[in-house]
Short mmCIF file of C-alpha atoms and ligand atoms in Angstrom, two decimals:
data_model
loop_
_atom_site.label_atom_id
_atom_site.label_comp_id
_atom_site.label_asym_id
_atom_site.label_seq_id
_atom_site.Cartn_x
_atom_site.Cartn_y
_atom_site.Cartn_z
CA UNK A 1 -0.01 0.01 0.00
CA UNK A 2 1.33 3.40 -0.97
CA UNK A 3 1.43 5.99 1.87
CA UNK A 4 -0.70 8.57 0.12
CA UNK A 5 -2.98 8.33 -2.91
CA UNK A 6 -1.41 8.80 -6.31
CA UNK A 7 -3.85 10.36 -8.78
CA UNK A 8 -3.61 10.39 -12.55
CA UNK A 9 -2.53 13.99 -12.34
CA UNK A 10 -1.74 16.70 -9.79
CA UNK A 11 -1.94 20.42 -10.56
CA UNK A 12 1.35 22.24 -10.95
CA UNK A 13 1.57 25.03 -8.33
CA UNK A 14 4.50 27.44 -8.13
CA UNK A 15 5.58 28.43 -4.60
CA UNK A 16 2.88 30.59 -2.95
CA UNK A 17 5.30 33.38 -2.08
CA UNK A 18 6.00 33.89 -5.77
CA UNK A 19 2.30 34.61 -6.35
CA UNK A 20 2.03 37.26 -3.62
CA UNK A 21 3.52 40.18 -5.60
CA UNK A 22 0.97 39.58 -8.35
CA UNK A 23 -1.85 39.66 -5.81
CA UNK A 24 -0.52 42.91 -4.33
CA UNK A 25 -0.62 44.49 -7.79
CA UNK A 26 -4.22 43.47 -8.21
CA UNK A 27 -5.13 44.78 -4.78
CA UNK A 28 -3.41 48.10 -5.57
CA UNK A 29 -4.92 48.55 -9.02
CA UNK A 30 -8.43 47.32 -8.16
CA UNK A 31 -8.59 45.95 -11.71
CA UNK A 32 -10.13 42.49 -11.35
CA UNK A 33 -11.24 41.66 -14.87
CA UNK A 34 -12.42 43.09 -18.28
CA UNK A 35 -9.14 42.70 -20.15
CA UNK A 36 -6.92 44.22 -17.46
CA UNK A 37 -3.14 44.45 -17.52
CA UNK A 38 -2.35 40.83 -16.53
CA UNK A 39 -4.88 39.62 -19.09
CA UNK A 40 -3.13 41.58 -21.85
CA UNK A 41 0.30 40.58 -20.67
CA UNK A 42 -0.61 36.89 -20.60
CA UNK A 43 -2.10 37.02 -24.11
CA UNK A 44 1.17 38.41 -25.55
CA UNK A 45 3.37 36.12 -23.42
CA UNK A 46 1.47 33.07 -24.67
CA UNK A 47 1.69 34.20 -28.29
CA UNK A 48 5.48 34.27 -28.00
CA UNK A 49 5.79 31.13 -25.88
CA UNK A 50 3.48 29.03 -28.06
CA UNK A 51 4.47 30.53 -31.43
CA UNK A 52 0.98 31.66 -32.46
CA UNK A 53 -0.18 35.01 -33.87
CA UNK A 54 -3.36 35.84 -31.91
CA UNK A 55 -4.84 34.46 -28.74
CA UNK A 56 -7.98 35.30 -26.76
CA UNK A 57 -8.15 34.21 -23.14
CA UNK A 58 -11.27 32.59 -21.76
CA UNK A 59 -12.79 31.55 -18.48
CA UNK A 60 -12.51 27.90 -19.53
CA UNK A 61 -12.19 25.83 -22.73
CA UNK A 62 -15.85 24.83 -22.87
CA UNK A 63 -17.06 28.42 -23.20
CA UNK A 64 -14.20 28.97 -25.68
CA UNK A 65 -15.41 26.04 -27.83
CA UNK A 66 -18.98 27.36 -27.72
CA UNK A 67 -17.72 30.77 -28.76
CA UNK A 68 -15.38 29.44 -31.48
CA UNK A 69 -18.37 27.76 -33.16
CA UNK A 70 -20.27 31.08 -32.98
CA UNK A 71 -17.29 32.96 -34.41
CA UNK A 72 -17.06 30.59 -37.39
CA UNK A 73 -20.89 30.73 -37.76
CA UNK A 74 -21.07 26.94 -37.78
CA UNK A 75 -24.57 25.47 -37.92
CA UNK A 76 -26.29 22.27 -39.06
CA UNK A 77 -23.93 19.29 -38.64
CA UNK A 78 -20.34 19.12 -37.50
CA UNK A 79 -18.17 16.02 -37.81
CA UNK A 80 -16.34 15.09 -34.62
CA UNK A 81 -14.78 12.27 -32.60
CA UNK A 82 -16.56 10.16 -30.00
CA UNK A 83 -13.21 9.55 -28.23
CA UNK A 84 -12.84 12.75 -26.14
CA UNK A 85 -14.08 14.53 -23.09
CA UNK A 86 -17.82 15.31 -23.27
CA UNK A 87 -17.23 19.10 -23.54
CA UNK A 88 -16.22 18.61 -27.24
CA UNK A 89 -19.65 17.43 -28.31
CA UNK A 90 -21.53 19.45 -25.66
CA UNK A 91 -20.21 22.65 -27.28
CA UNK A 92 -22.00 21.58 -30.46
CA UNK A 93 -25.28 20.96 -28.67
CA UNK A 94 -25.04 24.36 -27.00
CA UNK A 95 -25.02 25.83 -30.47
CA UNK A 96 -27.92 23.73 -31.71
CA UNK A 97 -25.48 21.80 -33.95
CA UNK A 98 -25.89 18.06 -34.55
CA UNK A 99 -22.67 16.15 -33.84
CA UNK A 100 -21.84 13.50 -36.43
CA UNK A 101 -19.38 10.97 -34.96
CA UNK A 102 -16.84 9.22 -37.12
CA UNK A 103 -14.33 6.57 -36.04
CA UNK A 104 -10.77 7.14 -34.88
CA UNK A 105 -7.39 6.01 -36.15
CA UNK A 106 -5.99 3.01 -34.17
CA UNK A 107 -2.48 4.50 -33.89
CA UNK A 108 -3.26 8.15 -32.99
CA UNK A 109 -6.72 7.62 -31.46
CA UNK A 110 -7.68 10.85 -33.25
CA UNK A 111 -10.41 11.38 -35.84
CA UNK A 112 -9.62 9.11 -38.85
CA UNK A 113 -9.69 11.28 -41.98
CA UNK A 114 -10.58 8.21 -44.03
CA UNK A 115 -14.12 8.28 -42.58
CA UNK A 116 -14.82 12.02 -42.78
CA UNK A 117 -15.87 12.31 -46.41
CA UNK A 118 -18.55 9.62 -46.12
CA UNK A 119 -20.11 11.51 -43.17
CA UNK A 120 -20.44 14.80 -45.09
CA UNK A 121 -24.06 15.81 -45.96
CA UNK A 122 -25.56 19.02 -47.41
CA UNK A 123 -25.93 20.18 -43.74
CA UNK A 124 -22.24 19.79 -42.78
CA UNK A 125 -20.54 23.10 -41.96
CA UNK A 126 -17.37 21.95 -40.30
CA UNK A 127 -15.11 19.49 -38.54
CA UNK A 128 -14.14 19.50 -34.86
CA UNK A 129 -11.21 17.13 -34.37
CA UNK A 130 -9.38 16.74 -31.03
CA UNK A 131 -5.61 16.43 -30.61
CA UNK A 132 -6.27 13.66 -28.11
CA UNK A 133 -3.63 13.45 -25.30
CA UNK A 134 -1.84 16.30 -27.12
CA UNK A 135 -0.92 13.96 -29.98
CA UNK A 136 -1.52 15.85 -33.25
CA UNK A 137 -4.27 14.84 -35.67
CA UNK A 138 -3.52 14.19 -39.32
CA UNK A 139 -3.92 17.93 -39.97
CA UNK A 140 -2.91 17.79 -43.63
CA UNK A 141 -5.54 15.20 -44.58
CA UNK A 142 -8.23 17.03 -42.53
CA UNK A 143 -7.41 20.37 -44.19
CA UNK A 144 -7.56 18.79 -47.65
CA UNK A 145 -11.07 17.51 -47.01
CA UNK A 146 -12.14 20.87 -45.48
CA UNK A 147 -10.81 22.74 -48.55
CA UNK A 148 -12.54 20.39 -50.98
CA UNK A 149 -15.94 20.69 -49.26
CA UNK A 150 -15.57 24.29 -48.03
CA UNK A 151 -15.79 23.33 -44.36
CA UNK A 152 -14.41 25.13 -41.28
CA UNK A 153 -12.11 23.28 -38.89
CA UNK A 154 -12.00 24.04 -35.17
CA UNK A 155 -9.44 21.96 -33.31
CA UNK A 156 -10.24 21.06 -29.72
CA UNK A 157 -6.62 21.47 -28.58
CA UNK A 158 -7.47 21.27 -24.87
CA UNK A 159 -4.58 18.80 -24.41
CA UNK A 160 -2.09 20.33 -26.86
CA UNK A 161 -0.40 23.16 -24.95
CA UNK A 162 3.10 23.60 -26.31
CA UNK A 163 2.97 20.78 -28.83
CA UNK A 164 4.93 21.39 -32.05
CA UNK A 165 5.10 19.62 -35.37
CA UNK A 166 7.35 20.15 -38.41
CA UNK A 167 5.55 23.46 -39.19
CA UNK A 168 5.77 24.89 -35.66
CA UNK A 169 2.92 25.14 -33.14
CA UNK A 170 0.23 22.54 -33.76
CA UNK A 171 -2.22 25.30 -32.72
CA UNK A 172 -1.82 27.07 -36.02
CA UNK A 173 -3.69 24.44 -38.03
CA UNK A 174 -7.36 24.79 -39.03
CA UNK A 175 -9.45 27.93 -38.67
CA UNK A 176 -9.23 28.08 -34.85
CA UNK A 177 -7.73 26.06 -31.98
CA UNK A 178 -9.06 25.93 -28.45
CA UNK A 179 -6.83 25.37 -25.42
CA UNK A 180 -7.80 24.44 -21.88
CA UNK A 181 -5.93 25.78 -18.84
CA UNK A 182 -8.00 23.67 -16.38
CA UNK A 183 -6.27 22.59 -13.17
CA UNK A 184 -5.57 19.15 -14.60
CA UNK A 185 -3.80 20.43 -17.71
CA UNK A 186 -0.09 20.77 -18.52
CA UNK A 187 -0.37 24.52 -18.08
CA UNK A 188 -3.13 25.70 -15.71
CA UNK A 189 -4.67 28.93 -14.56
CA UNK A 190 -6.94 27.10 -12.04
CA UNK A 191 -9.77 27.38 -14.63
CA UNK A 192 -9.07 28.87 -18.03
CA UNK A 193 -8.88 28.48 -21.73
CA UNK A 194 -8.05 30.29 -24.96
CA UNK A 195 -8.83 30.50 -28.65
CA UNK A 196 -5.91 30.81 -31.11
CA UNK A 197 -6.88 32.69 -34.25
CA UNK A 198 -4.92 33.37 -37.42
CA UNK A 199 -5.64 37.10 -37.94
CA UNK A 200 -6.55 40.28 -36.04
CA UNK A 201 -10.07 40.49 -37.49
CA UNK A 202 -10.99 37.05 -36.21
CA UNK A 203 -9.48 37.73 -32.79
CA UNK A 204 -11.49 40.95 -32.58
CA UNK A 205 -14.76 39.14 -33.31
CA UNK A 206 -13.93 36.51 -30.72
CA UNK A 207 -13.05 39.23 -28.18
CA UNK A 208 -16.43 40.86 -28.78
CA UNK A 209 -18.22 37.52 -28.50
CA UNK A 210 -16.58 36.71 -25.14
CA UNK A 211 -17.62 40.10 -23.74
CA UNK A 212 -21.41 40.13 -24.37
CA UNK A 213 -20.82 41.39 -27.92
CA UNK A 214 -19.90 44.78 -26.48
CA UNK A 215 -17.69 47.05 -28.65
CA UNK A 216 -18.08 50.26 -26.62
CA UNK A 217 -20.49 51.90 -24.17
CA UNK A 218 -23.24 52.23 -26.74
CA UNK A 219 -22.47 49.47 -29.26
CA UNK A 220 -23.34 45.78 -29.01
CA UNK A 221 -22.65 43.82 -32.20
CA UNK A 222 -23.57 40.25 -31.29
CA UNK A 223 -25.44 38.20 -28.67
CA UNK A 224 -22.14 37.43 -26.94
CA UNK A 225 -21.48 35.53 -23.75
CA UNK A 226 -19.38 36.27 -20.67
CA UNK A 227 -16.23 34.25 -21.29
CA UNK A 228 -13.61 36.59 -19.87
CA UNK A 229 -10.65 35.43 -17.85
CA UNK A 230 -10.19 37.29 -14.56
CA UNK A 231 -6.94 39.10 -13.59
CA UNK A 232 -6.24 36.62 -10.82
CA UNK A 233 -6.25 33.70 -13.27
CA UNK A 234 -4.23 35.66 -15.82
CA UNK A 235 -1.65 36.60 -13.18
CA UNK A 236 -1.36 32.95 -12.14
CA UNK A 237 -0.84 32.03 -15.81
CA UNK A 238 2.08 34.51 -16.10
CA UNK A 239 3.72 32.89 -13.06
CA UNK A 240 3.05 29.36 -14.35
CA UNK A 241 4.69 30.29 -17.62
CA UNK A 242 7.98 30.84 -15.80
CA UNK A 243 7.91 27.23 -14.58
CA UNK A 244 6.37 25.45 -17.54
CA UNK A 245 9.58 24.39 -19.29
CA UNK A 246 10.74 22.67 -16.13
CA UNK A 247 7.36 20.94 -15.82
CA UNK A 248 7.48 19.75 -19.44
CA UNK A 249 11.02 18.42 -18.94
CA UNK A 250 10.02 16.38 -15.85
CA UNK A 251 6.98 15.03 -17.73
CA UNK A 252 9.29 13.90 -20.56
CA UNK A 253 11.46 11.97 -18.06
CA UNK A 254 8.44 10.20 -16.56
CA UNK A 255 7.13 9.33 -19.98
CA UNK A 256 10.49 7.97 -21.16
CA UNK A 257 10.72 5.76 -18.08
CA UNK A 258 7.22 4.34 -18.57
CA UNK A 259 8.08 3.65 -22.24
CA UNK A 260 11.34 1.91 -21.39
CA UNK A 261 9.99 -0.22 -18.52
CA UNK A 262 6.67 -1.16 -20.12
CA UNK A 263 8.09 -1.93 -23.55
CA UNK A 264 8.41 -5.68 -22.96
CA UNK A 265 5.20 -6.26 -21.05
CA UNK A 266 2.98 -8.61 -23.04
CA UNK A 267 -0.54 -7.19 -23.60
CA UNK A 268 0.35 -3.65 -22.67
CA UNK A 269 0.43 -1.38 -25.71
CA UNK A 270 2.03 2.03 -25.57
CA UNK A 271 1.13 4.45 -28.35
CA UNK A 272 3.94 5.12 -30.87
CA UNK A 273 5.81 8.45 -30.75
CA UNK A 274 6.56 10.45 -33.90
CA UNK A 275 10.00 11.97 -34.38
CA UNK A 276 8.36 14.90 -36.18
CA UNK A 277 6.46 15.98 -33.08
CA UNK A 278 7.69 17.77 -29.98
CA UNK A 279 5.14 16.38 -27.46
CA UNK A 280 3.96 17.72 -24.13
CA UNK A 281 3.49 14.31 -22.35
CA UNK A 282 0.13 15.56 -21.02
CA UNK A 283 -1.14 11.96 -20.50
CA UNK A 284 0.38 8.51 -20.51
CA UNK A 285 -2.29 6.18 -21.99
CA UNK A 286 -1.68 2.41 -22.30
CA UNK A 287 -3.97 -0.06 -24.01
CA UNK A 288 -4.60 -3.25 -22.00
CA UNK A 289 -4.92 -5.94 -24.68
CA UNK A 290 -5.11 -9.67 -25.22
CA UNK A 291 -2.08 -11.35 -23.72
CA UNK A 292 -2.19 -9.36 -20.48
CA UNK A 293 -3.28 -11.52 -17.57
CA UNK A 294 -5.86 -8.98 -16.30
CA UNK A 295 -8.68 -7.17 -18.06
CA UNK A 296 -8.41 -3.37 -18.21
CA UNK A 297 -11.03 -2.99 -15.49
CA UNK A 298 -9.34 -5.59 -13.26
CA UNK A 299 -6.05 -3.72 -13.63
CA UNK A 300 -7.79 -0.40 -12.88
CA UNK A 301 -9.26 -1.97 -9.76
CA UNK A 302 -6.00 -3.53 -8.65
CA UNK A 303 -4.24 -0.16 -8.91
CA UNK A 304 -7.02 1.47 -6.85
CA UNK A 305 -6.57 -1.13 -4.15
CA UNK A 306 -2.96 0.08 -3.99
CA UNK A 307 -4.05 3.72 -3.74
CA UNK A 308 -3.19 4.46 -7.37
CA UNK A 309 -5.99 6.21 -9.25
CA UNK A 310 -5.36 5.65 -12.95
CA UNK A 311 -8.21 6.91 -15.20
CA UNK A 312 -10.10 5.37 -18.11
CA UNK A 313 -9.82 8.34 -20.48
CA UNK A 314 -11.92 8.13 -22.63
CA UNK A 315 -14.53 5.69 -21.41
CA UNK A 316 -17.46 5.69 -21.96
CA UNK A 317 -17.38 7.13 -25.45
CA UNK A 318 -19.20 10.47 -25.80
CA UNK A 319 -21.50 8.69 -28.27
CA UNK A 320 -22.66 6.33 -25.46
CA UNK A 321 -24.01 9.07 -23.24
CA UNK A 322 -27.81 9.46 -23.25
CA UNK A 323 -27.93 12.79 -25.08
CA UNK A 324 -25.95 11.35 -28.01
CA UNK A 325 -26.71 7.62 -28.20
CA UNK A 326 -29.83 8.04 -30.29
CA UNK A 327 -27.93 9.66 -33.17
CA UNK A 328 -27.41 7.36 -36.15
CA UNK A 329 -23.69 8.09 -36.10
CA UNK A 330 -23.49 7.00 -32.43
CA UNK A 331 -24.20 3.40 -33.35
CA UNK A 332 -21.31 1.33 -31.94
CA UNK A 333 -21.14 -0.53 -35.28
CA UNK A 334 -20.08 2.85 -36.84
CA UNK A 335 -17.25 3.31 -34.29
CA UNK A 336 -15.49 -0.01 -33.78
CA UNK A 337 -11.95 1.40 -33.28
CA UNK A 338 -13.14 3.93 -30.74
CA UNK A 339 -15.18 1.33 -28.88
CA UNK A 340 -12.16 -0.93 -28.66
CA UNK A 341 -9.87 1.88 -27.43
CA UNK A 342 -12.44 2.91 -24.83
CA UNK A 343 -12.56 -0.68 -23.55
CA UNK A 344 -8.76 -0.99 -23.35
CA UNK A 345 -7.40 2.38 -22.33
CA UNK A 346 -5.92 3.32 -18.95
CA UNK A 347 -4.09 6.62 -18.34
CA UNK A 348 -1.28 6.20 -15.84
CA UNK A 349 -0.22 8.90 -13.37
CA UNK A 350 1.98 11.55 -14.94
CA UNK A 351 2.74 15.00 -13.45
CA UNK A 352 5.92 16.85 -12.52
CA UNK A 353 5.69 16.09 -8.76
CA UNK A 354 5.34 12.30 -9.28
CA UNK A 355 8.33 10.81 -7.43
CA UNK A 356 10.56 8.04 -8.73
CA UNK A 357 9.33 5.83 -5.91
CA UNK A 358 5.70 6.43 -6.83
CA UNK A 359 6.38 5.67 -10.47
CA UNK A 360 8.27 2.48 -9.51
CA UNK A 361 5.19 1.42 -7.58
CA UNK A 362 2.89 1.96 -10.56
CA UNK A 363 5.26 0.18 -12.94
CA UNK A 364 5.81 -2.67 -10.45
CA UNK A 365 2.09 -3.34 -10.18
CA UNK A 366 1.70 -3.43 -14.00
CA UNK A 367 4.69 -5.66 -14.53
CA UNK A 368 4.24 -8.18 -11.66
CA UNK A 369 0.79 -9.43 -12.65
C1 PLP B 1 -10.64 17.36 -24.98
C2 PLP B 1 -11.21 18.38 -23.99
N1 PLP B 1 -12.01 19.34 -24.48
C3 PLP B 1 -12.53 20.27 -23.68
C4 PLP B 1 -12.29 20.26 -22.31
C5 PLP B 1 -12.95 21.30 -21.45
O1 PLP B 1 -12.02 22.11 -20.87
P1 PLP B 1 -12.44 23.08 -19.64
O2 PLP B 1 -12.45 22.21 -18.44
O3 PLP B 1 -11.30 24.08 -19.63
O4 PLP B 1 -13.75 23.68 -19.93
C6 PLP B 1 -11.46 19.26 -21.79
C7 PLP B 1 -11.08 19.14 -20.36
O5 PLP B 1 -11.37 19.70 -19.40
C8 PLP B 1 -10.93 18.27 -22.62
O6 PLP B 1 -10.13 17.29 -22.15
#
């Protein structure tokens, strides 16, 4: 039995005393929100750190996804993945859009471009893929289909903070990308999110939409929402940014050790890495397959009995939840790869403060069975 519980993740928190000067500034200025100085500073710091041109901070990624769909004026049907967190599809329902699920690729566990075309109907206005676990989608194939059928692409990049491919930031693909800065993410602002946009005009529309549609005291241009990030969250983000490289480096070490020590375990499949991607090691998923002595759920249970709380991300599939399961595209027969992944996946603990001893314990339990 481990001394204290080990969860799948633990939020990164810089030393409290480093945060105090930021709080003092907020107390002095009395500027708490509405695009204040920390908000502006974090937007420009993130643009440089991530290598993107325009960013709009949000209160969380879910409201950012809802707003991104409004900004792109998406309606009708949008093609998406069932293998994600429910917020991906919920953002479509909040816009009155019908999600159309297509299956995922067995190697990336991301939307499989091979199935997208057959799901397009006269009502389709866009595609919402997810860079699941921060592992990039096949962005070139998705863009080709979008260009052919004149569709918008909004990436749910909630997991993809800092991920780079051969072209630079993975957040520059598609029409918009949405990040999450939730407590469980690689970079957190307690709660938070952002939309990455390619040009100033799009950013301006998004900034209006996240502030009730207000342009000035007497002008409202859209039925916007309140999606603004507060000064306290933005200040925390600026402090987090100072520590994020260190956090990413520690994640890389933990990931490399899992890869090395689980490589020879029969029935445990680790997803392949690409040498063209600089990853963020946001999650460490394994697939518990035939040849392993325990089922996925038995392994999950065994770890819990040893105070290790691995998580079955993503199980159940979004398409299995009651508000989606009646859709024709939610039929399990339409989504065999996703159904298999959901039945096999287990995300192991990975976060900068995970100790070597704790990781040895997790690995030991997986290997000994
Ligand atoms: C893929 C995905 N999309 C969207 C969200 C929603 O993010 P938030 O909690 O910031 O609203 C999350 C996680 O929280 C997620 O994992």
